[in-house]
Coordinates of C-alpha atoms in Angstrom, one line a residue:
M1 CA -40.7 -195.9 -67.8
V2 CA -39.8 -198.5 -65.5
G3 CA -36.3 -197.4 -65.9
A4 CA -36.9 -193.8 -65.5
S5 CA -38.8 -194.2 -62.1
Y6 CA -36.0 -196.8 -60.8
A7 CA -33.5 -194.3 -61.6
A8 CA -35.4 -191.7 -59.9
V9 CA -34.2 -192.2 -56.3
P10 CA -30.3 -192.2 -57.1
L11 CA -30.8 -189.1 -59.1
Y12 CA -33.0 -187.4 -56.6
R13 CA -30.3 -188.0 -53.9
R14 CA -27.3 -186.7 -56.1
F15 CA -29.6 -183.4 -56.8
C16 CA -30.3 -183.0 -53.1
Q17 CA -27.0 -183.7 -52.2
A18 CA -25.7 -181.0 -54.6
T19 CA -28.3 -178.4 -54.1
G20 CA -29.1 -179.0 -50.5
Y21 CA -32.6 -179.2 -51.3
G22 CA -35.4 -180.2 -48.9
G23 CA -32.6 -180.0 -46.2
T24 CA -30.5 -182.8 -47.5
V25 CA -27.0 -182.5 -46.4
Q26 CA -24.7 -180.9 -49.1
R27 CA -21.5 -182.8 -49.6
R28 CA -18.1 -180.7 -49.8
E29 CA -15.3 -182.2 -47.4
S30 CA -15.8 -185.5 -46.4
V31 CA -16.9 -186.3 -42.4
E32 CA -13.3 -187.9 -41.9
E33 CA -11.6 -184.9 -43.5
K34 CA -13.9 -182.6 -41.1
I35 CA -12.9 -184.5 -37.9
S36 CA -9.3 -184.6 -38.5
R37 CA -9.1 -181.0 -39.4
H38 CA -10.8 -179.9 -36.1
A39 CA -9.1 -182.5 -33.9
R40 CA -5.7 -180.8 -35.3
D41 CA -6.8 -177.4 -34.6
G42 CA -8.0 -178.5 -31.3
T43 CA -11.6 -177.2 -31.9
T44 CA -13.7 -177.4 -28.8
T45 CA -17.3 -176.7 -28.3
S46 CA -19.6 -176.2 -25.4
R47 CA -23.1 -175.8 -26.8
E48 CA -25.6 -178.7 -26.4
I49 CA -27.8 -179.7 -29.2
I50 CA -30.7 -181.9 -29.3
V51 CA -31.2 -184.0 -32.2
Q52 CA -35.0 -185.0 -32.4
F53 CA -35.9 -188.3 -34.9
N54 CA -38.8 -188.7 -36.8
A55 CA -39.9 -191.5 -38.9
D56 CA -42.8 -191.8 -41.5
V57 CA -44.0 -194.4 -44.2
A58 CA -45.4 -193.4 -47.5
D59 CA -48.8 -194.3 -48.4
G60 CA -49.4 -198.0 -49.3
M61 CA -46.1 -199.0 -47.2
P62 CA -47.4 -201.8 -44.7
W63 CA -44.3 -201.2 -42.6
K64 CA -44.3 -199.9 -38.7
F65 CA -41.2 -197.6 -38.5
I66 CA -40.2 -195.7 -35.5
P67 CA -36.9 -194.1 -33.9
T68 CA -35.7 -196.0 -31.1
Q69 CA -35.0 -193.0 -29.0
R70 CA -36.9 -189.6 -29.3
E71 CA -33.9 -187.6 -29.0
V72 CA -30.1 -187.6 -28.3
R73 CA -28.0 -184.2 -27.0
V74 CA -24.7 -183.8 -28.4
K75 CA -22.1 -180.9 -28.7
P76 CA -21.0 -179.7 -32.1
G77 CA -17.7 -181.7 -32.8
E78 CA -19.2 -185.0 -31.3
S79 CA -20.4 -188.0 -33.2
A80 CA -23.6 -190.1 -31.9
L81 CA -25.4 -193.0 -32.9
A82 CA -29.2 -193.6 -33.0
F83 CA -31.3 -196.7 -33.9
Y84 CA -34.8 -196.7 -36.1
T85 CA -36.8 -200.0 -36.3
A86 CA -38.8 -201.1 -39.0
E87 CA -41.3 -204.1 -39.0
N88 CA -42.8 -205.4 -42.1
R89 CA -46.5 -205.8 -41.1
S90 CA -47.8 -207.5 -44.3
S91 CA -47.6 -211.2 -45.3
A92 CA -45.5 -210.6 -48.2
P93 CA -41.7 -209.6 -48.3
I94 CA -41.3 -205.9 -49.1
T95 CA -38.7 -203.9 -50.2
G96 CA -38.5 -200.2 -49.3
V97 CA -36.1 -197.6 -49.4
S98 CA -36.0 -194.3 -47.3
T99 CA -35.1 -190.7 -47.9
Y100 CA -34.1 -188.2 -45.1
N101 CA -34.1 -184.7 -44.3
V102 CA -32.8 -181.9 -41.4
A103 CA -34.9 -179.4 -40.2
P104 CA -34.2 -176.5 -39.8
M105 CA -32.6 -176.7 -43.3
K106 CA -29.9 -174.3 -42.8
A107 CA -28.8 -176.2 -40.1
A108 CA -28.1 -179.3 -42.7
I109 CA -24.7 -178.1 -43.7
Y110 CA -23.3 -178.9 -40.4
F111 CA -24.9 -182.1 -39.9
N112 CA -22.9 -185.3 -41.4
K113 CA -24.1 -188.9 -41.5
I114 CA -21.2 -191.0 -41.4
Q115 CA -23.3 -194.2 -41.5
C116 CA -27.1 -194.5 -42.5
F117 CA -29.5 -196.8 -44.3
C118 CA -31.1 -194.1 -46.5
F119 CA -31.1 -194.6 -50.2
E120 CA -30.1 -198.2 -49.9
E121 CA -33.0 -201.0 -50.5
Q122 CA -34.2 -202.9 -47.4
T123 CA -36.0 -206.1 -47.8
L124 CA -38.2 -207.4 -44.8
L125 CA -39.7 -210.8 -44.7
P126 CA -43.3 -211.0 -43.6
G127 CA -43.3 -210.2 -39.7
E128 CA -39.6 -209.3 -39.5
Q129 CA -38.3 -206.4 -37.7
I130 CA -34.6 -205.0 -38.1
D131 CA -32.6 -202.1 -36.3
M132 CA -31.0 -199.9 -38.4
P133 CA -28.3 -197.4 -37.3
V134 CA -27.4 -194.0 -37.9
F135 CA -24.1 -192.7 -37.2
F136 CA -23.7 -188.9 -37.3
Y137 CA -21.6 -185.8 -36.5
I138 CA -22.3 -182.2 -36.2
D139 CA -19.7 -180.0 -37.5
P140 CA -18.2 -177.7 -34.6
E141 CA -18.4 -174.9 -37.1
F142 CA -22.2 -174.8 -36.2
E143 CA -21.4 -173.1 -32.8
T144 CA -19.7 -170.2 -34.6
D145 CA -22.0 -169.6 -37.2
P146 CA -24.2 -166.6 -36.5
K147 CA -27.0 -168.1 -38.4
M148 CA -27.2 -170.9 -35.9
E149 CA -27.8 -168.6 -33.0
G150 CA -30.9 -169.5 -31.5
V151 CA -30.8 -173.0 -32.9
N152 CA -31.1 -175.8 -30.4
N153 CA -32.8 -178.3 -32.1
I154 CA -32.2 -180.4 -35.2
V155 CA -34.8 -182.9 -36.4
L156 CA -33.7 -185.8 -38.7
S157 CA -36.6 -187.3 -40.4
Y158 CA -36.6 -190.4 -42.4
T159 CA -39.7 -191.6 -45.0
F160 CA -39.5 -195.2 -46.2
F161 CA -41.1 -195.8 -49.6
K162 CA -42.2 -199.1 -51.0
V163 CA -40.0 -200.1 -54.0
N164 CA -42.7 -201.5 -56.5
D165 CA -41.4 -205.0 -58.0
S166 CA -40.9 -204.7 -61.6

């Protein structure tokens, strides 16, 4: 049972990435391949997208977890860097792991994380505070997809869960 619960996070991650379930970004072409392809093609965009950041902690997780900035403005084809801050407010070391989603779900296929802290265990000592980067890229095809018409805001949301000591 312990093994099954420990394996749940990576299995859930793979399921979400394969299916796009819950607004999780599906993987097809690598981000590096997309950037190279659009650079070769000379793709340019003019539309500005507001990416808003949300942070939550699950019940029983004694951390303060917040986005360092509320939002960034980015054009499709550009990469951007954002930070989240986590602080352990308990008197004991706590290990947590985060999951994420992108809303609206239909925009998730265009939202590519280059670097992220999600699905990686983070251990914070009592009172410790860390900044965690998220480096992302919005595919320029976002701008030409008729389904994205009227989508001017994307929300990147993370939830941290406590990893049980077993």
